[in-house]
Short mmCIF file of C-alpha atoms and ligand atoms in Angstrom, two decimals:
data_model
loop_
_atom_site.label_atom_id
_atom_site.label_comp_id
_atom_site.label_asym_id
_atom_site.label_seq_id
_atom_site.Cartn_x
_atom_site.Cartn_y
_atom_site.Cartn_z
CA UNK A 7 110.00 77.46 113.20
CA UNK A 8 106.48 78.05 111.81
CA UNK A 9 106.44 79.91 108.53
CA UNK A 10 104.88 83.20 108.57
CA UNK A 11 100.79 82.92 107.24
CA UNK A 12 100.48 83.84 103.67
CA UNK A 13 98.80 86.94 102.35
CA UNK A 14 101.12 87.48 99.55
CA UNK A 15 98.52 86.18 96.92
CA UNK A 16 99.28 89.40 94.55
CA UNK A 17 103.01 88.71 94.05
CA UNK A 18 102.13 84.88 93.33
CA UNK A 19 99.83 82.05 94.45
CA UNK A 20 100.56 78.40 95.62
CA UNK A 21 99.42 75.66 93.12
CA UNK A 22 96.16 74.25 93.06
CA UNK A 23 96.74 70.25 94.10
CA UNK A 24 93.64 69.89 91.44
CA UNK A 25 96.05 71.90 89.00
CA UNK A 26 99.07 69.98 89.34
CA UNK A 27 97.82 66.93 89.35
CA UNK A 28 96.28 67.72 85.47
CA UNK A 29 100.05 68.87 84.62
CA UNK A 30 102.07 65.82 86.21
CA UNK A 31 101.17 63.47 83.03
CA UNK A 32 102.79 65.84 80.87
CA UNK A 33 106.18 65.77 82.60
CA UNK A 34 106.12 62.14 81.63
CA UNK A 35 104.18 59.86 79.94
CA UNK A 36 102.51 62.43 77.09
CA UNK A 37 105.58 64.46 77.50
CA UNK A 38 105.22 64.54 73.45
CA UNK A 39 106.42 68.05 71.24
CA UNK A 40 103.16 69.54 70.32
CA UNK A 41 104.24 70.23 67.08
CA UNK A 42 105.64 66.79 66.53
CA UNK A 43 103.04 65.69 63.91
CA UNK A 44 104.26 62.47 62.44
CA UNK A 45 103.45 60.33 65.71
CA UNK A 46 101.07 59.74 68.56
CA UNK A 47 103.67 61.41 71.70
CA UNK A 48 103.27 64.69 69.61
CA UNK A 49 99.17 64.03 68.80
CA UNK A 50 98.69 63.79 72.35
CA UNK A 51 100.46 66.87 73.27
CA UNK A 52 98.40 68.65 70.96
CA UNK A 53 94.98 67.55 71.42
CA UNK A 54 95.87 68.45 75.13
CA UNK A 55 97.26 72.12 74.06
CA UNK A 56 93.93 72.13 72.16
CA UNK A 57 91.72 71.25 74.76
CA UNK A 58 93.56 73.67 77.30
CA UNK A 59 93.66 76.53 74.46
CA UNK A 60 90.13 75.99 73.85
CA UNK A 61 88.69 76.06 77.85
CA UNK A 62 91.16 79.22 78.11
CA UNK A 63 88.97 81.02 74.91
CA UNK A 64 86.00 80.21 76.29
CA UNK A 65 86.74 81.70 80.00
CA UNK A 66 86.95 84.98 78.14
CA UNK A 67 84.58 84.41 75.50
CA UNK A 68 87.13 84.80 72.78
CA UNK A 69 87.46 81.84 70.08
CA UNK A 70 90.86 79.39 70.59
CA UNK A 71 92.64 81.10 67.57
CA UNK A 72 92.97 84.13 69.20
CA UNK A 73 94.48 82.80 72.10
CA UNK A 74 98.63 83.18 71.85
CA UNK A 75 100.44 81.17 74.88
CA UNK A 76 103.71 83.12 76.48
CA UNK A 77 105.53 82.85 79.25
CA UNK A 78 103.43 85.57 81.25
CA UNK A 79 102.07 88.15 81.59
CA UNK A 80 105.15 90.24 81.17
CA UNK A 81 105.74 88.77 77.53
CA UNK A 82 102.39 88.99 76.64
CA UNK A 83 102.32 93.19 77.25
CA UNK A 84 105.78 93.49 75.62
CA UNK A 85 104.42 91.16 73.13
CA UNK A 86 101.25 93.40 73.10
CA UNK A 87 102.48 96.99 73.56
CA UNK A 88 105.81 96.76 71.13
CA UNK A 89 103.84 94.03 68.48
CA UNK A 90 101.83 96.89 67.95
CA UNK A 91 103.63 99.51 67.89
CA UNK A 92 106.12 98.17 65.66
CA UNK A 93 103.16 97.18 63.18
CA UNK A 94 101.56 100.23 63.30
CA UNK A 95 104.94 102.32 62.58
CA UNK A 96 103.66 103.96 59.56
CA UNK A 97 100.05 105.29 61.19
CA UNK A 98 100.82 106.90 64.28
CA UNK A 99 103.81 106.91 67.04
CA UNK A 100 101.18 107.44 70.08
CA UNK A 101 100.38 105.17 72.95
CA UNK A 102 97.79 106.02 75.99
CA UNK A 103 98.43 104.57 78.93
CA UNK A 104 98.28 105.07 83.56
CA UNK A 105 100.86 106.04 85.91
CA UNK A 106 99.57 103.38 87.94
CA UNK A 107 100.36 100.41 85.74
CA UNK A 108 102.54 97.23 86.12
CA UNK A 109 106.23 97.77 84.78
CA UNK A 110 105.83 95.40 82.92
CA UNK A 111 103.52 97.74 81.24
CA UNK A 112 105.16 101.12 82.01
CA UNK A 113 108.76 100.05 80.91
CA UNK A 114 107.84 98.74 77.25
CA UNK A 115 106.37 102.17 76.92
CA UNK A 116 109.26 103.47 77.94
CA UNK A 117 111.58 101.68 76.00
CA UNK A 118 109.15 103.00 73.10
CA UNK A 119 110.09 106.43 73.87
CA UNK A 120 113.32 105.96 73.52
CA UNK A 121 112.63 105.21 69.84
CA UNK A 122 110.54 108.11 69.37
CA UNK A 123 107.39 106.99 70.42
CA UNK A 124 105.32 109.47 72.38
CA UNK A 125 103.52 107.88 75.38
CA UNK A 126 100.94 110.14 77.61
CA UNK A 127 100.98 108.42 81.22
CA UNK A 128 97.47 109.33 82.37
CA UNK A 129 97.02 110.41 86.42
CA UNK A 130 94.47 108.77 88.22
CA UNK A 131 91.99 109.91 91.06
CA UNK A 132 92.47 110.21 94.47
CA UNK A 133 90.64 106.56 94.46
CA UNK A 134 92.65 105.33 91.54
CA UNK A 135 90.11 105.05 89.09
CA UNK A 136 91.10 106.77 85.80
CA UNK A 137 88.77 109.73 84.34
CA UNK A 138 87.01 108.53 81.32
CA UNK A 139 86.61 112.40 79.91
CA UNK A 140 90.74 112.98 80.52
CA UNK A 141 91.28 109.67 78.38
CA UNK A 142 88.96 110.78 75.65
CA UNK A 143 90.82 113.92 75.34
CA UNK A 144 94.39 112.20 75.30
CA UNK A 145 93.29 110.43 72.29
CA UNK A 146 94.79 111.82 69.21
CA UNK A 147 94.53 110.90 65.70
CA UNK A 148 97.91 109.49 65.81
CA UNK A 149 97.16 107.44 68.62
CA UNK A 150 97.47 103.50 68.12
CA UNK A 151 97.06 101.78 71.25
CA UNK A 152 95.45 102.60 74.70
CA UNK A 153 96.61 100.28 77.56
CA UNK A 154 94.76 100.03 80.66
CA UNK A 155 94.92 97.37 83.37
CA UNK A 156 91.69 95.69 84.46
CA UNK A 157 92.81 95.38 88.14
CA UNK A 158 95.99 96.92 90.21
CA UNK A 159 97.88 94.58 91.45
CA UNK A 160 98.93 97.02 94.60
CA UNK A 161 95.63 98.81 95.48
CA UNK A 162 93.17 95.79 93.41
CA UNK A 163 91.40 98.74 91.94
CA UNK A 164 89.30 97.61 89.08
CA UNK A 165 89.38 100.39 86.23
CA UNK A 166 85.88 100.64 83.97
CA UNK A 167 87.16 98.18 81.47
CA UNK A 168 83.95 97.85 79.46
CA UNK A 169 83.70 101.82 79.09
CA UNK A 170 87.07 102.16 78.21
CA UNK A 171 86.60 99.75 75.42
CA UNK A 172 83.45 101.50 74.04
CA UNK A 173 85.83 104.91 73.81
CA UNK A 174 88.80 103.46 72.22
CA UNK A 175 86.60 101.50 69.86
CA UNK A 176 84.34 104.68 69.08
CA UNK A 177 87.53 106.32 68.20
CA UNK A 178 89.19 103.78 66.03
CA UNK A 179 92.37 102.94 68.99
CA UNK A 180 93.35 99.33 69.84
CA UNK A 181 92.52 98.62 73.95
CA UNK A 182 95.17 96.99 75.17
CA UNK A 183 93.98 95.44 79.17
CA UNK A 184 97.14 93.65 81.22
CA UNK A 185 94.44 90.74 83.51
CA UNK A 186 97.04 89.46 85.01
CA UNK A 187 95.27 90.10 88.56
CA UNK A 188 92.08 89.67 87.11
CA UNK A 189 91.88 86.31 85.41
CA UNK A 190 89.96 84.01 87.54
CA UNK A 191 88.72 86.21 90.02
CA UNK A 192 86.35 88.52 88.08
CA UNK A 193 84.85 88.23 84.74
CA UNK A 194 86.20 88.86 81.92
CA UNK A 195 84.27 88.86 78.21
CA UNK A 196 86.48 90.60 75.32
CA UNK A 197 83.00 90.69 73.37
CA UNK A 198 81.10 93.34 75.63
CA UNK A 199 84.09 94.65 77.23
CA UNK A 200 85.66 95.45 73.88
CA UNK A 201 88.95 94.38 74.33
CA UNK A 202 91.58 93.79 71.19
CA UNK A 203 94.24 92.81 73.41
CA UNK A 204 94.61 91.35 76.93
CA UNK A 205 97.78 90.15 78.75
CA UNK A 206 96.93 86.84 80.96
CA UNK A 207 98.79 84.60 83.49
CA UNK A 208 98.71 81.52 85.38
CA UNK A 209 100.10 81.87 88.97
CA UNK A 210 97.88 84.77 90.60
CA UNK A 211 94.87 82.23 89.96
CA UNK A 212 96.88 79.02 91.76
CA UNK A 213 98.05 77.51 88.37
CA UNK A 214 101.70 77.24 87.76
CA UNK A 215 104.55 80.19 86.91
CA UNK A 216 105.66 80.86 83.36
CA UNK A 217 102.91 80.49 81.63
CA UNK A 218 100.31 83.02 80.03
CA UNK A 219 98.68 84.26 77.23
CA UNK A 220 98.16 87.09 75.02
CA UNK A 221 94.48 87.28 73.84
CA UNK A 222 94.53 89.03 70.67
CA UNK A 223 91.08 89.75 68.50
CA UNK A 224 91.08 88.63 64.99
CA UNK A 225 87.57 89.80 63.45
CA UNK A 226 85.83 93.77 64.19
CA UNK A 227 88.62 94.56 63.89
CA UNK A 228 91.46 92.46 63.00
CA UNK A 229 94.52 93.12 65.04
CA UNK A 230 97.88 93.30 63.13
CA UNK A 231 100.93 92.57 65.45
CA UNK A 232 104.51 92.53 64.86
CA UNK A 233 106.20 88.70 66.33
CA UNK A 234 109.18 90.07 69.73
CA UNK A 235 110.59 86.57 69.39
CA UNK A 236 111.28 84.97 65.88
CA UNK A 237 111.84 81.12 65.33
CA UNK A 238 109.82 77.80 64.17
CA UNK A 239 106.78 80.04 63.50
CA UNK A 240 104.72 78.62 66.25
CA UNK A 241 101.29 80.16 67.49
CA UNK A 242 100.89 81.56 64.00
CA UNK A 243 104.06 82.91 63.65
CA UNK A 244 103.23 85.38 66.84
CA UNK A 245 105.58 83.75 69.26
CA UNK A 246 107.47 80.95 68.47
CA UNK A 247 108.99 78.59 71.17
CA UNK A 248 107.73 74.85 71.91
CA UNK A 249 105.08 75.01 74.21
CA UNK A 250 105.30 74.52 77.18
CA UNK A 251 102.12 71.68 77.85
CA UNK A 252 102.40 70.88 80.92
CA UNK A 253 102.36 74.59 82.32
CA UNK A 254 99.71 74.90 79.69
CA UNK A 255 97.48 72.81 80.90
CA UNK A 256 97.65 73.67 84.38
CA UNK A 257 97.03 77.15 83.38
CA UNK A 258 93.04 75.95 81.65
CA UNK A 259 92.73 74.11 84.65
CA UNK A 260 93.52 76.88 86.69
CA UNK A 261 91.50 79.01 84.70
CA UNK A 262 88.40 76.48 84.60
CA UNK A 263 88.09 76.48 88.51
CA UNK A 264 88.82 80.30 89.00
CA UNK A 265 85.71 80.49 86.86
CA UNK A 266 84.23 77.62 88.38
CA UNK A 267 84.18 79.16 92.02
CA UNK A 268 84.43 82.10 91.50
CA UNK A 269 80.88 83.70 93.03
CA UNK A 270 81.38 81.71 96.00
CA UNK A 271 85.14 82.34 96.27
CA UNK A 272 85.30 86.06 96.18
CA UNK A 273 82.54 86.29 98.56
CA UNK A 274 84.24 84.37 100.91
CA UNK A 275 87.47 86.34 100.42
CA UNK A 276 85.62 89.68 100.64
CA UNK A 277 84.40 88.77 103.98
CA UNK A 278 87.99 87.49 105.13
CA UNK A 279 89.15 90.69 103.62
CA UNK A 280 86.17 93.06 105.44
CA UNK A 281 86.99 91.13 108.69
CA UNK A 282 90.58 92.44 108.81
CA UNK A 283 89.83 95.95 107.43
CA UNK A 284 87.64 95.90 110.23
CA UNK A 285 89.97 95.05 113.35
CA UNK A 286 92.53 97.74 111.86
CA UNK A 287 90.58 100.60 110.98
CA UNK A 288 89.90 100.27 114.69
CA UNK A 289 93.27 102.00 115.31
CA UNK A 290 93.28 105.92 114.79
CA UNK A 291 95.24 106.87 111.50
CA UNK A 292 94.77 103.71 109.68
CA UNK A 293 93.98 104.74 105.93
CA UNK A 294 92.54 102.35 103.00
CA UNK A 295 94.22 102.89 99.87
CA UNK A 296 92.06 102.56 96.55
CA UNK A 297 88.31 102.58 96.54
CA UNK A 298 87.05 101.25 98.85
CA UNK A 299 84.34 98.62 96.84
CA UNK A 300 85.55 98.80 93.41
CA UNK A 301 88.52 96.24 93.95
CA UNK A 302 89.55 92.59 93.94
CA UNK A 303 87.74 90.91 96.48
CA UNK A 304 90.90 89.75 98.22
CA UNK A 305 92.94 93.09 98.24
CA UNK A 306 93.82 94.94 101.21
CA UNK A 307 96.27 98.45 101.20
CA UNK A 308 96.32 100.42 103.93
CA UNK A 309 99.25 103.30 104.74
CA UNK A 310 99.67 103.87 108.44
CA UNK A 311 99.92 106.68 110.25
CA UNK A 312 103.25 107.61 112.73
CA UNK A 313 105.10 104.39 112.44
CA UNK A 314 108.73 103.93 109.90
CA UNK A 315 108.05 102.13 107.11
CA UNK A 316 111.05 100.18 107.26
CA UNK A 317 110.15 99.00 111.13
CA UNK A 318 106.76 98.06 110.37
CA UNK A 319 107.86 95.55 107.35
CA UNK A 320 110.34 94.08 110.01
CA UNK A 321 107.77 93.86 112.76
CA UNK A 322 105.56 92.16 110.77
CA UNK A 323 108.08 89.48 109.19
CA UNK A 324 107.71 87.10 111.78
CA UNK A 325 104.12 86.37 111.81
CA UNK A 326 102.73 87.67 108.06
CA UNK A 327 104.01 87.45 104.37
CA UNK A 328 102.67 90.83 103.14
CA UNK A 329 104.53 93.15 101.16
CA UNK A 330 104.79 97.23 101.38
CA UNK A 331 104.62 100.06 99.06
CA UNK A 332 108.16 100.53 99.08
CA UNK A 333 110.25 99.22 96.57
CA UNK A 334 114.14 99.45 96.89
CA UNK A 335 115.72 100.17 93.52
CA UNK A 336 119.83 100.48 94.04
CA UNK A 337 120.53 101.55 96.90
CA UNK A 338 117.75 104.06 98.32
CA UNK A 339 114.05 103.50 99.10
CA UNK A 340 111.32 104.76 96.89
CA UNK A 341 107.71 104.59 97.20
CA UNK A 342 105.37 102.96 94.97
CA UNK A 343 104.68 104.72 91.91
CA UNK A 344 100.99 103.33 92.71
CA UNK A 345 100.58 105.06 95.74
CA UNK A 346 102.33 108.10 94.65
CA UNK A 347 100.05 108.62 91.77
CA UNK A 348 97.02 108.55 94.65
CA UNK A 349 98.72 111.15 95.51
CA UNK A 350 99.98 109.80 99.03
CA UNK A 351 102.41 111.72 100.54
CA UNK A 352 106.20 109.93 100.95
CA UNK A 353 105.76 109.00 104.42
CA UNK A 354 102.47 107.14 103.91
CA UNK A 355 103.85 105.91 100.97
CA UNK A 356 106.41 104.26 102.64
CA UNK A 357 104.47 103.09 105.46
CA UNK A 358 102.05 101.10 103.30
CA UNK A 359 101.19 97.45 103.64
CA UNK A 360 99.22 95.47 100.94
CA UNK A 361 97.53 92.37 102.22
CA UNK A 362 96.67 90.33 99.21
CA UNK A 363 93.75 86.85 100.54
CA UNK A 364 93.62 83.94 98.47
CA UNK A 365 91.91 80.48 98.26
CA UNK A 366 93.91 78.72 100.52
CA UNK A 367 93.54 81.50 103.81
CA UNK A 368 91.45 80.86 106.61
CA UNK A 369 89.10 82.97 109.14
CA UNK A 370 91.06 81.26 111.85
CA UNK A 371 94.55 82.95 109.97
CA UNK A 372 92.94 86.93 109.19
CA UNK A 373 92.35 87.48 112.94
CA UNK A 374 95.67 86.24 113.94
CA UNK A 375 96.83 88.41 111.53
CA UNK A 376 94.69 91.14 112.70
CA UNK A 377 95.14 90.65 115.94
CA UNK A 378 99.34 91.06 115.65
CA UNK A 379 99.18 94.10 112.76
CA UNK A 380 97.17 95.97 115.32
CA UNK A 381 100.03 94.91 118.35
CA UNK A 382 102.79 95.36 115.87
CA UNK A 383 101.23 98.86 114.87
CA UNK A 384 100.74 99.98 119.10
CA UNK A 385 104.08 98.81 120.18
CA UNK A 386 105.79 100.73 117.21
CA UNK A 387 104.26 103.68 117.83
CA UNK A 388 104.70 103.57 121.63
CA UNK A 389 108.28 103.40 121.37
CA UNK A 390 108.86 106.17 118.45
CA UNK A 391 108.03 109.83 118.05
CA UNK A 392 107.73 110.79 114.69
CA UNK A 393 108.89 108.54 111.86
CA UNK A 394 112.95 108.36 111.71
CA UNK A 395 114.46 108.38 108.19
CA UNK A 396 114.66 105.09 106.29
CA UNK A 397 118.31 102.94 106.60
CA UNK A 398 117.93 100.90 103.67
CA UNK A 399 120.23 97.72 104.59
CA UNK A 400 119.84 94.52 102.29
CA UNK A 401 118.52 92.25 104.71
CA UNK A 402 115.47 94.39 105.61
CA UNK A 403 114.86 95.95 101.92
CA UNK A 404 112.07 94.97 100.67
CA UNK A 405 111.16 94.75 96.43
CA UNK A 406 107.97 94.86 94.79
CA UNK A 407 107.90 91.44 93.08
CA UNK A 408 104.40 90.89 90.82
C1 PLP B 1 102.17 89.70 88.09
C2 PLP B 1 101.79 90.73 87.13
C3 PLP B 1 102.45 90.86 85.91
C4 PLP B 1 103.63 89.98 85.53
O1 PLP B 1 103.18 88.69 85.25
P1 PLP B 1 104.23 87.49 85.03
O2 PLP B 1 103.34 86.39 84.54
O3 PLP B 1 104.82 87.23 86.37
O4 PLP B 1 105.20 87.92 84.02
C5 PLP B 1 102.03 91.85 85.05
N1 PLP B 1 101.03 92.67 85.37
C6 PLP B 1 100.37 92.58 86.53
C7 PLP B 1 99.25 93.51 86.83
C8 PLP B 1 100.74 91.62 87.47
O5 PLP B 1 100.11 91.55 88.62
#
């Protein structure tokens, strides 16, 4: 059976053959403990963590010290959002952040709350785009950290990252930016963009799983940062843990040819993605969900009109690996608290399908695609009237995994 054509490339990415074969070495023959420093297995480790830490740095125009290897981005915005926090106890109890973020953002905050931490989840616009004036007027002078993602990794809208800096530095708040989605595909420069803090990780750029980084400024100003995991005091007593050098040099590589290719790859993914926006907006209640240019160049979400969510998912199984805006928690559907902060109404919600292109799609593969969403989409709604209600079983439910 032939596998279904990928355009998953949100939830993960399939390794680079250029990145893996820059890791395999360090599986085996310089396999050394990076902090071994009494011998040559541990120098070469090193050097290589070095070199890696040091072409990671320079991709965002930060300098190597400030670079603090996790194992994702999920570590690196608990590390982020709860490091400071935690440090900043005694100054204010405040955070800023978007209804629209990653959990991984949304449930540290959370958890914050529950220690009596107050957290103000901004709304966004109809396009998803936050409002620069609201955010100004959330900030309070208790406020310590404002966390906004640089691009959604459901709609791939890109939020004014370099404005938002400018604000929270005008008024003394740390800017916390989760890149997970962003890394590699557009640019990123903590200098002019005015970012203290920003959550990285390998595999959405076609590097390897478990492995990111926490970028975290040290000068104008210095960031202060309470350790989440304690131990042999590695990466300056921040996050201790050997690290992990293979995944961490697969991760620079990764990094080094997202940055690499990247003009020429995102305009070759923007087409792929216009070219399949195109064939389905052919078909009548077919809406885009985000703005429509200020995205990632490979992100497609669309909600469709008169067809259960549920059905649609299942129809399209066979031929495409996409995934939908409906994310089963328990035992009942929900909609995406993306697409429900757009202010999309349940049903649309639920019949939502977010098509993410990478490197390794084809022209050939988007109209096939195309060509069976729009079948899938005319045979479903020949055959219903009206949108049933939603059986969640657990073959067909369907999670939100990115
Ligand atoms: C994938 C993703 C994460 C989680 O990253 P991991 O490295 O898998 O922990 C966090 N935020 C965003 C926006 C993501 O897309």
């Amino acid at each position: 059976m032939q596998r279904p054509i990928y355009l998953d490339n949100h939830s993960t990415t399939r390794v680079d053959d250029r990145v893996l074969a820059v890791m395999l070495p360090f599986f085996t023959d310089h396999f050394g403990n990076s902090a071994s420093v009494t011998h040559a297995y541990g120098w070469a480790a090193e050097a290589a963590v070095t070199q890696a830490r040091e072409t990671i740095a320079t991709a965002i125009h930060a300098s190597p010290e400030e670079i603090i290897f996790t194992s994702g981005a999920t570590e690196a915005n608990n590390l982020a959002i709860k490091g400071v926090a935690e440090a900043h106890f005694a100054q204010g109890r405040h955070i800023i952040t978007v209804q629209t973020e990653h959990n991984a953002v949304l449930d540290p905050c959370r958890y914050l709350e529950s220690l009596g931490f107050e957290v103000t989840y901004l709304p966004v616009q109809l396009d998803g785009l936050i409002n620069l004036q609201q955010l100004e007027a959330a900030i309070r002078p208790d406020t310590v950290l404002v966390s906004v993602m640089a691009a959604n990794n459901e709609i791939g809208v890109l939020q004014p990252i370099a404005a938002i800096g400018a604000l929270c530095h005008q008024h003394n708040v740390l800017f916390h930016t989760d890149a997970a989605q962003a890394i590699g595909k557009i640019p990123l420069n903590v200098q002019t963009m005015q970012i203290d803090l920003m959550s990285l990780t390998a595999h959405k750029v076609y590097g390897p799983k478990g492995i990111g980084a926490l970028y975290v400024r040290r000068r104008h100003p210095r960031v202060q940062l309470a350790p989440q995991l304690h131990g042999g005091g590695h990466e300056r007593g921040l996050r201790s843990g050997t690290l992990y050098s293979p995944q961490i040099v697969g991760f620079a590589e990764a990094v080094r040819l997202g940055l690499f290719e990247m003009e020429l790859e995102s305009q070759r993914i923007q087409a792929l993605r216009e070219r399949l926006w195109h064939s389905l907006r052919q078909l009548d209640g077919v809406h885009l969900n985000g703005h429509p240019t200020q995205r990632l160049p490979g992100n497609l979400n669309i909600s469709v009109e008169g067809v259960d969510g549920q059905a649609l998912l299942l129809g399209l199984q066979s031929f495409v690996a996409v995934s939908s805006g409906s994310a089963c928690t328990s035992a009942k559907m929900e909609p995406s608290h993306v697409l429900q902060a757009l202010g999309r109404a349940p049903d649309l919600a639920y019949a939502s399908i977010r098509f993410g292109i990478g490197r390794f799609n084809t022209e050939a593969e988007i109209d096939r695609v195309a060509e069976g969403v729009v079948e899938t989409i005319r045979s479903l709604r020949s055959i219903s009237c009206g949108t049933r209600p939603i059986v969640p079983s657990s073959r067909t439910s369907s999670r939100q995994c990115d």
